[in-house]
JSON list of C-alpha atoms in Angstrom, two decimals:
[
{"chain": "A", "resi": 8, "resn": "UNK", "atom": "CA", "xyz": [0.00, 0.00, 0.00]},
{"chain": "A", "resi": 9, "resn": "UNK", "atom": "CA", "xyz": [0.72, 3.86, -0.70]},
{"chain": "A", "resi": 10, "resn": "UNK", "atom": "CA", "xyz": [-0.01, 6.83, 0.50]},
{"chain": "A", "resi": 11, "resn": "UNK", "atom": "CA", "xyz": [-1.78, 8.83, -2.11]},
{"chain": "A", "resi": 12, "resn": "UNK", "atom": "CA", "xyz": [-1.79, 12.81, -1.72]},
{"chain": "A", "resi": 13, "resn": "UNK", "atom": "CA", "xyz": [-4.53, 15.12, -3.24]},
{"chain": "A", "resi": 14, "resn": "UNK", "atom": "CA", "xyz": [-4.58, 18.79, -3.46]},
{"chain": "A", "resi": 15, "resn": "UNK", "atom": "CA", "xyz": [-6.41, 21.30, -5.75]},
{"chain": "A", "resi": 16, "resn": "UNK", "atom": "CA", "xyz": [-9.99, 21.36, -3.01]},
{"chain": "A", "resi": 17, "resn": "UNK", "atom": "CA", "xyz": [-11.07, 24.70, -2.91]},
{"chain": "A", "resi": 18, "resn": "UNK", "atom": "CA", "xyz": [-14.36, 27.13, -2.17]},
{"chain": "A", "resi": 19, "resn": "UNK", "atom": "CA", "xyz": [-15.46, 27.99, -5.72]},
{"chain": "A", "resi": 20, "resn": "UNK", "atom": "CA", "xyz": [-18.82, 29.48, -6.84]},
{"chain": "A", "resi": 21, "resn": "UNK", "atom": "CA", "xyz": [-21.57, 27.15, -9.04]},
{"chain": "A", "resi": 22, "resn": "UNK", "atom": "CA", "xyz": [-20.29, 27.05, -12.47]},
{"chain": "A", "resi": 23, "resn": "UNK", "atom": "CA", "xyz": [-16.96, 27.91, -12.23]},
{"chain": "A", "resi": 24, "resn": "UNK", "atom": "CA", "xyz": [-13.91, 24.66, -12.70]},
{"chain": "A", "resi": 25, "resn": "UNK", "atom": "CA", "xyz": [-11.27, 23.18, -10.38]},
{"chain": "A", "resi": 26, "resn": "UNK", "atom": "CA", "xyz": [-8.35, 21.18, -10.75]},
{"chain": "A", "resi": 27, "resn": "UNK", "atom": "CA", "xyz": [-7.54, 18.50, -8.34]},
{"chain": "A", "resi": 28, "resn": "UNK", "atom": "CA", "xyz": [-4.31, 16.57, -8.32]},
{"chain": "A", "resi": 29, "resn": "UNK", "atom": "CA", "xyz": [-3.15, 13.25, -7.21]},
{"chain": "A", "resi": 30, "resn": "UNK", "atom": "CA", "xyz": [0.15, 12.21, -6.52]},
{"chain": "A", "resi": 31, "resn": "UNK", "atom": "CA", "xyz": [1.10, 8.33, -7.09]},
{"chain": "A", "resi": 32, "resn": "UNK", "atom": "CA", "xyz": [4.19, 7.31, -5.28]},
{"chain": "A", "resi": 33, "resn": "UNK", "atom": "CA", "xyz": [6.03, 4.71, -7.17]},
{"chain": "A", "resi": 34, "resn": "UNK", "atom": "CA", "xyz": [3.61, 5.31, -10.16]},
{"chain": "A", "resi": 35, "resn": "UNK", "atom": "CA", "xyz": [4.84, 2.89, -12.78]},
{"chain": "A", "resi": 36, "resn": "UNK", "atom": "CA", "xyz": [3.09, 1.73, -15.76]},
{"chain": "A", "resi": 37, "resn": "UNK", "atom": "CA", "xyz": [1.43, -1.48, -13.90]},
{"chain": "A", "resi": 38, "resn": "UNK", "atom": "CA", "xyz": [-1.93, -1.96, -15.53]},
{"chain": "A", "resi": 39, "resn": "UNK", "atom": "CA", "xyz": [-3.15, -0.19, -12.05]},
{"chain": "A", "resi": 40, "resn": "UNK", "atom": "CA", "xyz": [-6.29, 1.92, -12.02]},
{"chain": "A", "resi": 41, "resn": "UNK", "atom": "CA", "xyz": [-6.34, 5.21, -10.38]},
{"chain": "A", "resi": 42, "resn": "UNK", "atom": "CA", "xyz": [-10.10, 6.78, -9.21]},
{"chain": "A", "resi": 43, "resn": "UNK", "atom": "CA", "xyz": [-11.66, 9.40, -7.46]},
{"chain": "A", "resi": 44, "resn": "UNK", "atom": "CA", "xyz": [-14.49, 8.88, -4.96]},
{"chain": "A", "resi": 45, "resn": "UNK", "atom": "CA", "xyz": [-16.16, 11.58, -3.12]},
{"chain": "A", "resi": 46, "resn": "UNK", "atom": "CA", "xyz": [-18.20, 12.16, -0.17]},
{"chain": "A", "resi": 47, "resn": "UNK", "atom": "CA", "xyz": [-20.60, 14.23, 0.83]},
{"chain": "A", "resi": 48, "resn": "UNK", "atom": "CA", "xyz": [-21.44, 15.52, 4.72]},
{"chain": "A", "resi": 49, "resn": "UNK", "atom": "CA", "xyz": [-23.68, 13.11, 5.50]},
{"chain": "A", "resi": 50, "resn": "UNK", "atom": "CA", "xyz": [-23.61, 10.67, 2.43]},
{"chain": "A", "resi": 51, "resn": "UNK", "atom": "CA", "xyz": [-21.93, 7.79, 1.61]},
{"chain": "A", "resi": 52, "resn": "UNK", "atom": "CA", "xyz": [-18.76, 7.78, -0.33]},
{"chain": "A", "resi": 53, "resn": "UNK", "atom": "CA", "xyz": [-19.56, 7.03, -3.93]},
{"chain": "A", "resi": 54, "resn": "UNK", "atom": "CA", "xyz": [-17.09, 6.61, -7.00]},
{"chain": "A", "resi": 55, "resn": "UNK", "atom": "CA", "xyz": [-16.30, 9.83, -9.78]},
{"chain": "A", "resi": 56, "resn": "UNK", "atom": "CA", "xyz": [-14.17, 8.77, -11.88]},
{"chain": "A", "resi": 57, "resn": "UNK", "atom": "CA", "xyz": [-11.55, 5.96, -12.93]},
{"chain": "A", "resi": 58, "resn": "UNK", "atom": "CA", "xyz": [-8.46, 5.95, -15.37]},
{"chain": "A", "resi": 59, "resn": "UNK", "atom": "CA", "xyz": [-5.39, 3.13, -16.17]},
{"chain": "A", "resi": 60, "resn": "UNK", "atom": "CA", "xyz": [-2.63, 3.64, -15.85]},
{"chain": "A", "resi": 61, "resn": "UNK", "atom": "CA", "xyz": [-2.06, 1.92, -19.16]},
{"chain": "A", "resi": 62, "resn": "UNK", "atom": "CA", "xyz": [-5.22, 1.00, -20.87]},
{"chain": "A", "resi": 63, "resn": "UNK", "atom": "CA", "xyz": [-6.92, 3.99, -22.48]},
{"chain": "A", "resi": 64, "resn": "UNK", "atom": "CA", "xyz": [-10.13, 4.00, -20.97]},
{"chain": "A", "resi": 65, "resn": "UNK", "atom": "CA", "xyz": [-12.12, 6.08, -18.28]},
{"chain": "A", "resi": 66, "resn": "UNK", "atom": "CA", "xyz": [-15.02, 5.77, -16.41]},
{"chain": "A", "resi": 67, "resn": "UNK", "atom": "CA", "xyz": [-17.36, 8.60, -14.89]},
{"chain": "A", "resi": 68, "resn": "UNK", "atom": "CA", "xyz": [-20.47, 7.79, -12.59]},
{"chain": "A", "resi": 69, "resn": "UNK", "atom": "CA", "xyz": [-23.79, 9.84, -14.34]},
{"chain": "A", "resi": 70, "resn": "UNK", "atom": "CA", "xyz": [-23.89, 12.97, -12.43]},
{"chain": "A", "resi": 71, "resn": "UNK", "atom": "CA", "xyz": [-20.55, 14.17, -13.95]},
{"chain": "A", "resi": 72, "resn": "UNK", "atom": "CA", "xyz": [-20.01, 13.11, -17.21]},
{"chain": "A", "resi": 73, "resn": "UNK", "atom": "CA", "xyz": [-19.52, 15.82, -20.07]},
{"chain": "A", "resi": 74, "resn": "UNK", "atom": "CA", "xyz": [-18.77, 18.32, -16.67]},
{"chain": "A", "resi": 75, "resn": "UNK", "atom": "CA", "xyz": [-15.72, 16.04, -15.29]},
{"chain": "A", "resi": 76, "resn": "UNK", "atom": "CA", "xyz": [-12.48, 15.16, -16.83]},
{"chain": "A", "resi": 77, "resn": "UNK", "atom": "CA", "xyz": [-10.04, 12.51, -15.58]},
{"chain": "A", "resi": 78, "resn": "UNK", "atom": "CA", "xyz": [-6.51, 12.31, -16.88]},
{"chain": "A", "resi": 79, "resn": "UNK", "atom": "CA", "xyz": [-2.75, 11.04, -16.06]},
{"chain": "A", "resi": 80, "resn": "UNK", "atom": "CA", "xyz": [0.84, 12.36, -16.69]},
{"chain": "A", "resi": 81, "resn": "UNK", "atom": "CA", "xyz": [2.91, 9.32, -16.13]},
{"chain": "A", "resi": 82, "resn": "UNK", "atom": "CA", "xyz": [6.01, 11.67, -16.08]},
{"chain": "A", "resi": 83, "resn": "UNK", "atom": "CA", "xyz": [4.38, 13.20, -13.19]},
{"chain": "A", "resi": 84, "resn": "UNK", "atom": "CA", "xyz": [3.00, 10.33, -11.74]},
{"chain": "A", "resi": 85, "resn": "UNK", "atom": "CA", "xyz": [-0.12, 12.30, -11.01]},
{"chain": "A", "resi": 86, "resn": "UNK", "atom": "CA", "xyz": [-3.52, 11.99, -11.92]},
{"chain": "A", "resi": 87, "resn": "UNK", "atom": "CA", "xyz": [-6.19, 14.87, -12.25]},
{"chain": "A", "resi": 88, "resn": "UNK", "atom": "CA", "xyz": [-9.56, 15.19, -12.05]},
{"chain": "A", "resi": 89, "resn": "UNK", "atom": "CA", "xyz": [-10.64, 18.75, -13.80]},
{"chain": "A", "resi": 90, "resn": "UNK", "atom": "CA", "xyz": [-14.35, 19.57, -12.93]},
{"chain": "A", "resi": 91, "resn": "UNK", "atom": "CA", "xyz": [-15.82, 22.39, -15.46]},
{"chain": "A", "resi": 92, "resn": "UNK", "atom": "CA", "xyz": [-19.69, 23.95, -14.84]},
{"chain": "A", "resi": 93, "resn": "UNK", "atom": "CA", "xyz": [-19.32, 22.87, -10.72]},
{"chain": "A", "resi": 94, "resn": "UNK", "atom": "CA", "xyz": [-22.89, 22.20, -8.85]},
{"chain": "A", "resi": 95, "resn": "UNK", "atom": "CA", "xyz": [-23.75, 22.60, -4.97]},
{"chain": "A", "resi": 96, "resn": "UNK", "atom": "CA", "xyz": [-24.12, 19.12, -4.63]},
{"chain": "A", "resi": 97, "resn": "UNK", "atom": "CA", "xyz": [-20.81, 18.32, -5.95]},
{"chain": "A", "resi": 98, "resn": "UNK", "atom": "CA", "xyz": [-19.69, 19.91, -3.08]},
{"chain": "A", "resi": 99, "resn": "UNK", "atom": "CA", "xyz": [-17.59, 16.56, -1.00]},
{"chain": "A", "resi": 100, "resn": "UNK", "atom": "CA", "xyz": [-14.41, 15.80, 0.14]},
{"chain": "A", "resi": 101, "resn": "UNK", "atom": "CA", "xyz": [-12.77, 14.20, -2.80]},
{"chain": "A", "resi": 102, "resn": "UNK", "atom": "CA", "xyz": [-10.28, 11.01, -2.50]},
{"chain": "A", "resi": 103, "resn": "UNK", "atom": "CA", "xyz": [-8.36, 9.48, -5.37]},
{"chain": "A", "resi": 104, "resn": "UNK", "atom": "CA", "xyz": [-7.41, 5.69, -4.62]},
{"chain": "A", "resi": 105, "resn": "UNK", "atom": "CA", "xyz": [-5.32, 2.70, -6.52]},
{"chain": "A", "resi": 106, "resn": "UNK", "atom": "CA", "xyz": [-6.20, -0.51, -7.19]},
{"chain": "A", "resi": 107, "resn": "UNK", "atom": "CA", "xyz": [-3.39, -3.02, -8.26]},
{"chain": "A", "resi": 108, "resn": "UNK", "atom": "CA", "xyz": [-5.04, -3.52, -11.44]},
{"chain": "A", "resi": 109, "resn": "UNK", "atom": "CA", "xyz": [-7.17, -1.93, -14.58]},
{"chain": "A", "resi": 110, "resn": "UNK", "atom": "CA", "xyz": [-10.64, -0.43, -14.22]},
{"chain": "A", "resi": 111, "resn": "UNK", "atom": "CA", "xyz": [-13.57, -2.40, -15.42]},
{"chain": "A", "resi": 112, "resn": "UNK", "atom": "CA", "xyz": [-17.01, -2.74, -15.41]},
{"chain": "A", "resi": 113, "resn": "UNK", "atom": "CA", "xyz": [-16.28, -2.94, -11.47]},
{"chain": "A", "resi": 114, "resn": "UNK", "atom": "CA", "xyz": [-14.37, 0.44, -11.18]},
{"chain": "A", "resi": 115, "resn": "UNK", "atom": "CA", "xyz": [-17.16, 1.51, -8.32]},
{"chain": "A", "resi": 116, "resn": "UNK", "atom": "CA", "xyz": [-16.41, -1.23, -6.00]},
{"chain": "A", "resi": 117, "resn": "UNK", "atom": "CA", "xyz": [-14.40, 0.44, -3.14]},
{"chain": "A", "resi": 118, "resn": "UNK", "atom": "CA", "xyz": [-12.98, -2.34, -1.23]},
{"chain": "A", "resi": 119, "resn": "UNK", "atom": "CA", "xyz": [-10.78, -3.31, -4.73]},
{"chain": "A", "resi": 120, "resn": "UNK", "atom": "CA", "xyz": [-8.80, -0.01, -3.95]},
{"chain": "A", "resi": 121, "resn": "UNK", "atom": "CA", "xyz": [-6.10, -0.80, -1.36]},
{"chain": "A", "resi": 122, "resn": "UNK", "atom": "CA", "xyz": [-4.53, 2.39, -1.35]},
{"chain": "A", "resi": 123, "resn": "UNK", "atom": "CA", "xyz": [-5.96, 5.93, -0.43]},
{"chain": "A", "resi": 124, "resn": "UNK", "atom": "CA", "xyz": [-5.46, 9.33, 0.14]},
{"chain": "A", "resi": 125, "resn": "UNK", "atom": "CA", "xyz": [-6.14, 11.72, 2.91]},
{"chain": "A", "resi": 126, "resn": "UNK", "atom": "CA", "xyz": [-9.18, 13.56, 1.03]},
{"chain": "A", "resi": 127, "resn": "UNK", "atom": "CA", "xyz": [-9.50, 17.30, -0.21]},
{"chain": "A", "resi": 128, "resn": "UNK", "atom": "CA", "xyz": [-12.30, 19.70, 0.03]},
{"chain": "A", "resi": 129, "resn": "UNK", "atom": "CA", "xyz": [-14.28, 21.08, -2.37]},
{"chain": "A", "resi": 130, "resn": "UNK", "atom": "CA", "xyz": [-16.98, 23.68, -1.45]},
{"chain": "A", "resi": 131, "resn": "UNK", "atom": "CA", "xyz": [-19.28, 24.75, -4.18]},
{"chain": "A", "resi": 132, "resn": "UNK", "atom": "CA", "xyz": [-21.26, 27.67, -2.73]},
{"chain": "A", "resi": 133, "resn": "UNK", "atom": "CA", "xyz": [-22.00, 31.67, -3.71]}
]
């Protein structure tokens, strides 16, 4: 297991974007899957979004596609997650996580992420 770090949470008005980052220690070109999950004060956490680290495919849950945007610089070892057109209720603390291998069909089943980060805020509010 690694420690995953996010940054990028922020207090931003509705419709406005925000970039969040996560950074993959000992990112390597595994076949791993990197995702964001969020959760909301008082709701369970539910999955965003889900890349590979070497298959090109993503996943998005409903509620953010065509808004959210989920990519990977594998120089950087970091993967972002750039929300455009941001709601109220996407207002959560927002976790990326690793699973030791690709996203599938499965990609919103928590417990096959073994590593996690710490969580960063985002407030969407005017």
């Amino acid at each position: 297991q690694v420690q995953l770090v996010e940054s990028g949470g922020a207090l931003v008005q509705p419709g406005m974007s925000l970039t969040l980052s996560c950074a993959v220690p000992g990112f390597t070109l595994d076949g791993s899957g990197i995702g964001w999950f969020r959760q909301a004060q008082g709701k369970e956490r539910e999955g965003v979004s889900c890349i590979n680290t070497i298959v090109p495919r993503t996943y998005y849950t409903d509620s953010v596609k065509g808004r959210f945007t989920i990519s990977r610089d594998n120089a950087k070892g970091t993967v972002y997650l750039q929300m455009n057109s941001l709601k109220p209720e996407d207002t959560a603390v927002y976790y990326c996580a690793r699973r030791a291998f690709a996203c599938g069909s499965n990609w919103l089943d928590q417990g096959l992420f073994d590593s996690w980060g710490q969580g960063t805020q985002v407030t969407v509010s005017s």
